[in-house]
PDB file of C-alpha atoms and ligand atoms in Angstrom:
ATOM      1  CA  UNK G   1    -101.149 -52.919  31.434  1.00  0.00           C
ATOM      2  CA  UNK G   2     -98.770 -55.075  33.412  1.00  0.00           C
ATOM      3  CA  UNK G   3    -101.220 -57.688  33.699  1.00  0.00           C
ATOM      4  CA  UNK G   4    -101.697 -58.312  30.058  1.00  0.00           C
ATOM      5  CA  UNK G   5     -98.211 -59.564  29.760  1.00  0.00           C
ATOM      6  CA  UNK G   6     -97.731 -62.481  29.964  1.00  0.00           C
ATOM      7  CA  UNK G   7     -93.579 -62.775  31.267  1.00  0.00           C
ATOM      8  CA  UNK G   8     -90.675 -60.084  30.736  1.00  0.00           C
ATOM      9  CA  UNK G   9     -88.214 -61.103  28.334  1.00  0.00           C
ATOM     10  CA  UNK G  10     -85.159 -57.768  28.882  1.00  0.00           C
ATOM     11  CA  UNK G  11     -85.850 -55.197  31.217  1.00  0.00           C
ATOM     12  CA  UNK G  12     -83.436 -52.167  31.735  1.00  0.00           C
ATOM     13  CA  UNK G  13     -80.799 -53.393  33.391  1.00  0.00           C
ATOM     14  CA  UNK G  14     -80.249 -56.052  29.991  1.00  0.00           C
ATOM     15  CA  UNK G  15     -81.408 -53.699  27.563  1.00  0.00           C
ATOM     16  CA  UNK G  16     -79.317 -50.785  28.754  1.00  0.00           C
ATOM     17  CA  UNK G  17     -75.873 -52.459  28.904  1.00  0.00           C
ATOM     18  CA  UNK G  18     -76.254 -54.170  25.463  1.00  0.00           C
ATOM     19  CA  UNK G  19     -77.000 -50.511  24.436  1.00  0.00           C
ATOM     20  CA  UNK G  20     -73.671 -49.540  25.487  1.00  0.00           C
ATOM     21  CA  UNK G  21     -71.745 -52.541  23.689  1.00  0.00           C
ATOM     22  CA  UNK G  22     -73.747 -51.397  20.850  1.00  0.00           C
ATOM     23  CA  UNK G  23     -72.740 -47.916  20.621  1.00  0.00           C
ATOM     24  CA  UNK G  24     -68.680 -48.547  21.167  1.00  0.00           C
ATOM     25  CA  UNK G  25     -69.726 -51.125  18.437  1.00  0.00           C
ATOM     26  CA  UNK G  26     -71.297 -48.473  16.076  1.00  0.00           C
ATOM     27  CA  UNK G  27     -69.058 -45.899  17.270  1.00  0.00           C
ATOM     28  CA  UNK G  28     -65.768 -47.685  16.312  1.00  0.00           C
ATOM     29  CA  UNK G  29     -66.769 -48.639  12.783  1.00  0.00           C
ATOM     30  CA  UNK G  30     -67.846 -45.063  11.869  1.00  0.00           C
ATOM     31  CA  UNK G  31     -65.075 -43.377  13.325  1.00  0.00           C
ATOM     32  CA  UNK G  32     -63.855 -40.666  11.369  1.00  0.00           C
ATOM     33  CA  UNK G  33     -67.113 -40.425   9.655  1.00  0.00           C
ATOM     34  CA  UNK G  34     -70.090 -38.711  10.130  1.00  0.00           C
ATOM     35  CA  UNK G  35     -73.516 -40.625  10.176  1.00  0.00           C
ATOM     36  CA  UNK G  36     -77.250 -39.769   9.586  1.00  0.00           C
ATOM     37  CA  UNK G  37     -79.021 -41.894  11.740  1.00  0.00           C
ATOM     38  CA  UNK G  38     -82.438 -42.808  10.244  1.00  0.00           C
ATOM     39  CA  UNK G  39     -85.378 -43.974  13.305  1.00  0.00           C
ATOM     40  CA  UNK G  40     -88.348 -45.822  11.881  1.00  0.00           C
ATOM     41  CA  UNK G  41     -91.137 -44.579  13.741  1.00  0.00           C
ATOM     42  CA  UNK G  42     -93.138 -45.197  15.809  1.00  0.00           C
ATOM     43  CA  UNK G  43     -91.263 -48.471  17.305  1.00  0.00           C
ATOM     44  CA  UNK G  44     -87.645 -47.262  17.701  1.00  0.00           C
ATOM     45  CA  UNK G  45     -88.264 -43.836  19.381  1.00  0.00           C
ATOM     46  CA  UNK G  46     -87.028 -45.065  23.249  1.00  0.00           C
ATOM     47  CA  UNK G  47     -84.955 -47.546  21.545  1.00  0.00           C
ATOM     48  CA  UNK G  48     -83.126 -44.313  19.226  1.00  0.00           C
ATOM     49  CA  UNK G  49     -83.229 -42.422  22.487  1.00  0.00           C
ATOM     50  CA  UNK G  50     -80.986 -44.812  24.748  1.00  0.00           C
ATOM     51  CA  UNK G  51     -78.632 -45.940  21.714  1.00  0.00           C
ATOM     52  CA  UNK G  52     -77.857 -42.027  20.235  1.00  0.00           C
ATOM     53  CA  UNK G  53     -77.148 -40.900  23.716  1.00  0.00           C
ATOM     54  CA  UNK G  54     -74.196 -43.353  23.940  1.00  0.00           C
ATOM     55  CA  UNK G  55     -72.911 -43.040  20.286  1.00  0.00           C
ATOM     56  CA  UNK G  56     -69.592 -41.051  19.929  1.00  0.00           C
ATOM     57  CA  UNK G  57     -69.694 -39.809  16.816  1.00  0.00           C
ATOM     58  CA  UNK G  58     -70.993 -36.764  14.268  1.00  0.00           C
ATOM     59  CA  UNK G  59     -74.243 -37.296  13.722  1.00  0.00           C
ATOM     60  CA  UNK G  60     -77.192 -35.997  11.965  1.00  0.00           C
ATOM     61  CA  UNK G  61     -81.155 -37.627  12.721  1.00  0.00           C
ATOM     62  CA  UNK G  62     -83.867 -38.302  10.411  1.00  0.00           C
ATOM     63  CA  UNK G  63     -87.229 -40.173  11.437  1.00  0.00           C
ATOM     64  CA  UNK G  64     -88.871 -41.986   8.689  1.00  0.00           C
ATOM     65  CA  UNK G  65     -93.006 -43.196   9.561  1.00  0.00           C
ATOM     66  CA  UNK G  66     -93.350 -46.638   8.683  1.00  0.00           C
ATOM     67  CA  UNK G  67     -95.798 -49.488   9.054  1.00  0.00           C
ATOM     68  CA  UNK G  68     -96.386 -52.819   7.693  1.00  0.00           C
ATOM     69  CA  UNK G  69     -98.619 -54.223  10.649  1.00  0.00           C
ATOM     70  CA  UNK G  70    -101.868 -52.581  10.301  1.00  0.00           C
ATOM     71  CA  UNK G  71    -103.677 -53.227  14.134  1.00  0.00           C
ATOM     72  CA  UNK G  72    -102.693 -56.620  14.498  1.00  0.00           C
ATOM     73  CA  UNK G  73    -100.336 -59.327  14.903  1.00  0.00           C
ATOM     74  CA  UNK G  74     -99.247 -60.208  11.370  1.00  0.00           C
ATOM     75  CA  UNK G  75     -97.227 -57.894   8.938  1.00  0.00           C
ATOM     76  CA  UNK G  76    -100.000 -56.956   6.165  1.00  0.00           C
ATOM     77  CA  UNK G  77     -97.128 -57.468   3.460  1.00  0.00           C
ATOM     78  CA  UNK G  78     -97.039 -53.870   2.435  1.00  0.00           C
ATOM     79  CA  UNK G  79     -94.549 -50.835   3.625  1.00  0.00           C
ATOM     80  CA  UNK G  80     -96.270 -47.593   3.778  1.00  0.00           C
ATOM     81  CA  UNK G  81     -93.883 -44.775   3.889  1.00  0.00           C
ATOM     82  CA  UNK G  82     -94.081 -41.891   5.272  1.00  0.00           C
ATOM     83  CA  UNK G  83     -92.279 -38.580   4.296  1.00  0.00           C
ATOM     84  CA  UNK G  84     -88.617 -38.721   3.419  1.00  0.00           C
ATOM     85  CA  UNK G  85     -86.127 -36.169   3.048  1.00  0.00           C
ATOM     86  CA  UNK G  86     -83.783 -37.690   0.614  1.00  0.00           C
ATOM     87  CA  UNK G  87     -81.703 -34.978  -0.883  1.00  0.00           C
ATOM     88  CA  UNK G  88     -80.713 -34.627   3.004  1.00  0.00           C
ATOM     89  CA  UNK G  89     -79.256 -38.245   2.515  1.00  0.00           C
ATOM     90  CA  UNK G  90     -77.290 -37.829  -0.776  1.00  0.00           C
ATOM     91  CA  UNK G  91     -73.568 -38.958   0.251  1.00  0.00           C
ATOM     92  CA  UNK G  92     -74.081 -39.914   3.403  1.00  0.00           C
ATOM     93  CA  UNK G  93     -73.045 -43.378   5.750  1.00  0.00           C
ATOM     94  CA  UNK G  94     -77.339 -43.898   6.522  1.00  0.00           C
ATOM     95  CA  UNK G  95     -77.304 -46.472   9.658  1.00  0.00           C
ATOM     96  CA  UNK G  96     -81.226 -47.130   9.869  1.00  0.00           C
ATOM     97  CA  UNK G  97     -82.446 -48.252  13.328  1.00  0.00           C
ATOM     98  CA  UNK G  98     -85.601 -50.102  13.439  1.00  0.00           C
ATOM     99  CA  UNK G  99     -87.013 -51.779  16.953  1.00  0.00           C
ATOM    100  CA  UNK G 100     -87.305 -55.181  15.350  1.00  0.00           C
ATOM    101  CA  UNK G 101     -86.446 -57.494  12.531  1.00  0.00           C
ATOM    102  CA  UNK G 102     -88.978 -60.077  11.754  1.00  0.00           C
ATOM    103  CA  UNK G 103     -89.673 -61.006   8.210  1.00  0.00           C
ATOM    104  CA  UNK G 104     -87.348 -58.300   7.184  1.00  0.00           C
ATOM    105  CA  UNK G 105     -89.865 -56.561   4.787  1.00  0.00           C
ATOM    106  CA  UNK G 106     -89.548 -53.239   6.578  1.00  0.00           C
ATOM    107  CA  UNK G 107     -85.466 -53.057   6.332  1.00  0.00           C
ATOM    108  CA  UNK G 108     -85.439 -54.606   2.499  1.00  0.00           C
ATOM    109  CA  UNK G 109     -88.208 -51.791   1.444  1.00  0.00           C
ATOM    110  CA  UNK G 110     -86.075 -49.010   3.093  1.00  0.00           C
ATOM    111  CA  UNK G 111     -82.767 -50.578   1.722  1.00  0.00           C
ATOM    112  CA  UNK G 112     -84.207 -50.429  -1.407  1.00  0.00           C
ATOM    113  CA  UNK G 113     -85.830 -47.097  -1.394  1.00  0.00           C
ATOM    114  CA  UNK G 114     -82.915 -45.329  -0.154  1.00  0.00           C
ATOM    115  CA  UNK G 115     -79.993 -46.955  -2.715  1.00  0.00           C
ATOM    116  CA  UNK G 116     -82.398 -46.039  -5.701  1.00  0.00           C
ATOM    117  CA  UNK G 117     -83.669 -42.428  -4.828  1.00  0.00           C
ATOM    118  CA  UNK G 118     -81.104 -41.017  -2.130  1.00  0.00           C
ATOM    119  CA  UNK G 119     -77.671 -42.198  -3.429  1.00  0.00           C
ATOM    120  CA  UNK G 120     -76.122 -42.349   0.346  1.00  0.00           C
ATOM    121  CA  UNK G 121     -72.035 -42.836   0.336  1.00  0.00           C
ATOM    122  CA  UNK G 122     -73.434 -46.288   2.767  1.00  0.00           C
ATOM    123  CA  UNK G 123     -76.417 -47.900   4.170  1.00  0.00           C
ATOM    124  CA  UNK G 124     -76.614 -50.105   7.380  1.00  0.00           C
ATOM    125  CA  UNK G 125     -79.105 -51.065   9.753  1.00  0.00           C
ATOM    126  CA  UNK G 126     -78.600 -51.737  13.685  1.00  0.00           C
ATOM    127  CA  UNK G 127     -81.947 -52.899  15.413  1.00  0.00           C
ATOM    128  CA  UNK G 128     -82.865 -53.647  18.776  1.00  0.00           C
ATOM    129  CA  UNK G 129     -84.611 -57.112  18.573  1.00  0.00           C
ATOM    130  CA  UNK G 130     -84.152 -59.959  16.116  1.00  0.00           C
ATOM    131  CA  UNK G 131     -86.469 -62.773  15.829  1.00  0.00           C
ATOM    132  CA  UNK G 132     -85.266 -66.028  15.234  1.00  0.00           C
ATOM    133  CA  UNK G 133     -87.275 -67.272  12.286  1.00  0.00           C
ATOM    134  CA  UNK G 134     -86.709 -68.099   8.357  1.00  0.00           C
ATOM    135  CA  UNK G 135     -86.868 -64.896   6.927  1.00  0.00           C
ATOM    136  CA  UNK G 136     -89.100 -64.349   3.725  1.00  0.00           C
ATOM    137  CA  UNK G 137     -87.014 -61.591   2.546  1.00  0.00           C
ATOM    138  CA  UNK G 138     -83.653 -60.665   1.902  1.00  0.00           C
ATOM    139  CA  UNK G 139     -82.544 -58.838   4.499  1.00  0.00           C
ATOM    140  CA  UNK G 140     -80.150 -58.477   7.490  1.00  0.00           C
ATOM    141  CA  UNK G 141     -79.181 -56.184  10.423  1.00  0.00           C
ATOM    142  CA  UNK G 142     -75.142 -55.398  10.958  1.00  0.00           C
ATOM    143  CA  UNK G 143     -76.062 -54.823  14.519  1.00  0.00           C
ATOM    144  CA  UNK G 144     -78.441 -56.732  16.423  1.00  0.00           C
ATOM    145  CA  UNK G 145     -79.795 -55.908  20.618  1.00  0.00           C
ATOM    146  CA  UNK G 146     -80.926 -58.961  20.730  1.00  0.00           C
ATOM    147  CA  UNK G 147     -82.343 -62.635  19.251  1.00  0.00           C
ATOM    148  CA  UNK G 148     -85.862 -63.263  20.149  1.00  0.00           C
ATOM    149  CA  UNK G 149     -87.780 -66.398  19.821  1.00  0.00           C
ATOM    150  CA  UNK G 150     -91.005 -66.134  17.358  1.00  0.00           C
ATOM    151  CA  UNK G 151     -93.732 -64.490  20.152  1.00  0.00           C
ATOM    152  CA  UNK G 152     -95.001 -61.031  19.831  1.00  0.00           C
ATOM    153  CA  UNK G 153     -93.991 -58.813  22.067  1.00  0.00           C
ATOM    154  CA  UNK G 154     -94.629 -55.362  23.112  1.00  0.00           C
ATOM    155  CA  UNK G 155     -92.936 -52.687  25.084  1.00  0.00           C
ATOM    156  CA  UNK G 156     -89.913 -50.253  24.730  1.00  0.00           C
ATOM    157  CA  UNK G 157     -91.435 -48.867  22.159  1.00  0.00           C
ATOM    158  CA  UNK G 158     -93.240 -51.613  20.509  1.00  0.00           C
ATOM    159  CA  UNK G 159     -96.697 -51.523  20.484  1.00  0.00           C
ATOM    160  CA  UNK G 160    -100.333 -53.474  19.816  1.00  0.00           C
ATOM    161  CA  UNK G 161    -102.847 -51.704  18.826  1.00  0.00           C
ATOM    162  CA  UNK G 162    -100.997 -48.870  19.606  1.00  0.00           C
ATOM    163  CA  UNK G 163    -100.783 -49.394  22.960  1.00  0.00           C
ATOM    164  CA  UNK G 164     -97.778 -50.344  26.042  1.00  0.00           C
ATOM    165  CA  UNK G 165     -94.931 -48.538  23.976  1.00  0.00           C
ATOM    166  CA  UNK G 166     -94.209 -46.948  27.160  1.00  0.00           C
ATOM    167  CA  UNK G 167     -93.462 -50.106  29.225  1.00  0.00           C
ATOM    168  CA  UNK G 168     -89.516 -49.767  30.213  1.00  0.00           C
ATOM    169  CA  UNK G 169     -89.169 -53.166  29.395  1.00  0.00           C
ATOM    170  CA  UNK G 170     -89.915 -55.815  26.165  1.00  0.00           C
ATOM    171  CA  UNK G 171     -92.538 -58.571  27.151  1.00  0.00           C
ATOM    172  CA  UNK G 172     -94.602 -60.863  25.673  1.00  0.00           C
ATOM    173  CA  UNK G 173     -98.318 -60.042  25.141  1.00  0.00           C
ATOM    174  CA  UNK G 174    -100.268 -63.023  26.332  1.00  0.00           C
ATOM    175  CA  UNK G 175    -102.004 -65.005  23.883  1.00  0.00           C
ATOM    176  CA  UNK G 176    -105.615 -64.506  24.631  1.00  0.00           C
ATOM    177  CA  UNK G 177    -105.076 -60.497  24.427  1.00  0.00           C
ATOM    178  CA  UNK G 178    -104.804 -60.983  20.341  1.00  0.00           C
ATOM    179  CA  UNK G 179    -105.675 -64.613  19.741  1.00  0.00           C
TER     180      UNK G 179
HETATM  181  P1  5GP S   1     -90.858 -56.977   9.232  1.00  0.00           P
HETATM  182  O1  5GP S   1     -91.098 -55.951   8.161  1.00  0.00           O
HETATM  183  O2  5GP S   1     -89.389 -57.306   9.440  1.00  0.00           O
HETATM  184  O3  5GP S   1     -91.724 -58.192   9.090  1.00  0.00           O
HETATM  185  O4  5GP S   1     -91.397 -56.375  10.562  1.00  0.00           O
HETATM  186  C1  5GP S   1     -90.831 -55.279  11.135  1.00  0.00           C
HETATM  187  C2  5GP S   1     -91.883 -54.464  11.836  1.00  0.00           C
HETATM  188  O5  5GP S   1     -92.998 -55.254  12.269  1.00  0.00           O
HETATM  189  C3  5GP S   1     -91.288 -53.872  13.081  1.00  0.00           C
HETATM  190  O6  5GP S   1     -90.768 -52.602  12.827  1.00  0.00           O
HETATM  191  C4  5GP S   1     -92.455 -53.848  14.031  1.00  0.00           C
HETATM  192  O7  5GP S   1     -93.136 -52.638  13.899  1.00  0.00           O
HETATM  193  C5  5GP S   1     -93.356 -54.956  13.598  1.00  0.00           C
HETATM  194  N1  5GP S   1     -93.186 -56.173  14.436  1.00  0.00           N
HETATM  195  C6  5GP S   1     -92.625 -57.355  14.081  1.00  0.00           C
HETATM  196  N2  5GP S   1     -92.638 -58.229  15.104  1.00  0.00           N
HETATM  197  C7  5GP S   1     -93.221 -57.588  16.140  1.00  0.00           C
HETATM  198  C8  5GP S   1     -93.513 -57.956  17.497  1.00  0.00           C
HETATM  199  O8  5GP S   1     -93.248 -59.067  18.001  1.00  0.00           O
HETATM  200  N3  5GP S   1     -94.124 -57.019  18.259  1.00  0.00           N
HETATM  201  C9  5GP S   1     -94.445 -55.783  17.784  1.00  0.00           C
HETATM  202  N4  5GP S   1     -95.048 -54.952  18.624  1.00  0.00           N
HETATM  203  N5  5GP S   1     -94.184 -55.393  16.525  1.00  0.00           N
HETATM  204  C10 5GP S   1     -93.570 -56.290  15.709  1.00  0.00           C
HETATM  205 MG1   MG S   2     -92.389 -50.711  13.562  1.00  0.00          MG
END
C-alpha cells in the first residue's frame, strides 16, 4: 500500500493537533448546547473518531451513508443517501462532519435534505480536508482541518476503490494508480 503513494501530505502528529484546535473550536461555540453530530460514512469514520474524543460537550451521534464518487476519481454528480433518522434530528444544533470538501455537492445535498425534512434548531458542517478549487456548488464548511491543493488523496479514512482508508496518514495516490 505504501508504495502506491506517491508523497504524505499530514501524518499524525499534524492531523492530531489541528484536531485538538478544532474541538476547543467546536466546543466553545456550542457551549451550553447540546449537539448531534452527524458522520458521513464511510470517509469520516477515523476522522469522527479523533475529533469526538476531544469535543467537550453533550452530544448525541448519527452516521449518515453517502456517496457521490462511484469507484473512481471524479464525483458522478449524484448523492445517494443512505438511511436517515430524521425525527431524531427535529430541534437539534446538527454539526455534520464529512472527511472532505471538494465540489461541495455532498454538504449542499445534506444541507438541503436536512433543513426541508428534519427541521433541526441549526445546521453546520466541520470537515477534515478542504480542497482549494472553484467550487460548483454552494456550499461551505464553518470548520475546516485543513486546505488541500486539487490532487486526490487517500488515507485516514479516505479511500479509492475502497481501499487504504486505514493508512494513519492523508497522501496522495500516484497518478498512474487511477490515470
Ligand atoms: P463533493 O461532493 O464535495 O464533490 O465531494 C465530497 C466527497 O467526495 C467526499 O466525501 C469524498 O468521499 C469524495 N472525495 C472528494 N475528493 C476526494 C479525494 O481527493 N480523495 C478521496 N478519497 N475522496 C474524495
Ligand atoms: Mg465520502
Amino acid at each position: 500500500m505504501l508504495g502506491d503513494i506517491e508523497r504524505i501530505l499530514l501524518d499524525e502528529g499534524a492531523i492530531l493537533p489541528r484536531l485538538e484546535a478544532m474541538a476547543a473550536e467546536i466546543s466553545a461555540l456550542y457551549e451550553g448546547e447540546e449537539l448531534t453530530v452527524l458522520c458521513i460514512l464511510n470517509g469520516s469514520i477515523i476522522f469522527a473518531a479523533d475529533l469526538l474524543r476531544r469535543l467537550n460537550l453533550p452530544l448525541q451521534l448519527q452516521c449518515l451513508h453517502l456517496s457521490s464518487y462511484h469507484g473512481g476519481t471524479q464525483s458522478s454528480g449524484t448523492v445517494t443517501f443512505g438511511a436517515l433518522d430524521l425525527a431524531a434530528l427535529r430541534g437539534r444544533h446538527v454539526l455534520v462532519l464529512d472527511d472532505i470538501l471538494d465540489s461541495g455537492l455532498t454538504l449542499q445535498s445534506i444541507a438541503q435534505r436536512l433543513q426541508q425534512e428534519a427541521a433541526p434548531k441549526s445546521v453546520r458542517a466541520a470537515v477534515l480536508l478542504q480542497k482549494r478549487r472553484k467550487r460548483a456548488h454552494a456550499a461551505a464548511a464553518d470548520f475546516v482541518g485543513f486546505e488541500i491543493e486539487d490532487e486526490f488523496v487517500v488515507g485516514y479514512g479516505l479511500d479509492y476503490q475502497g481501499r487504504y482508508r486505514n493508512l494513519p496518514f492523508i497522501g496522495v495516490l500516484k497518478r498512474e494508480l487511477y490515470a
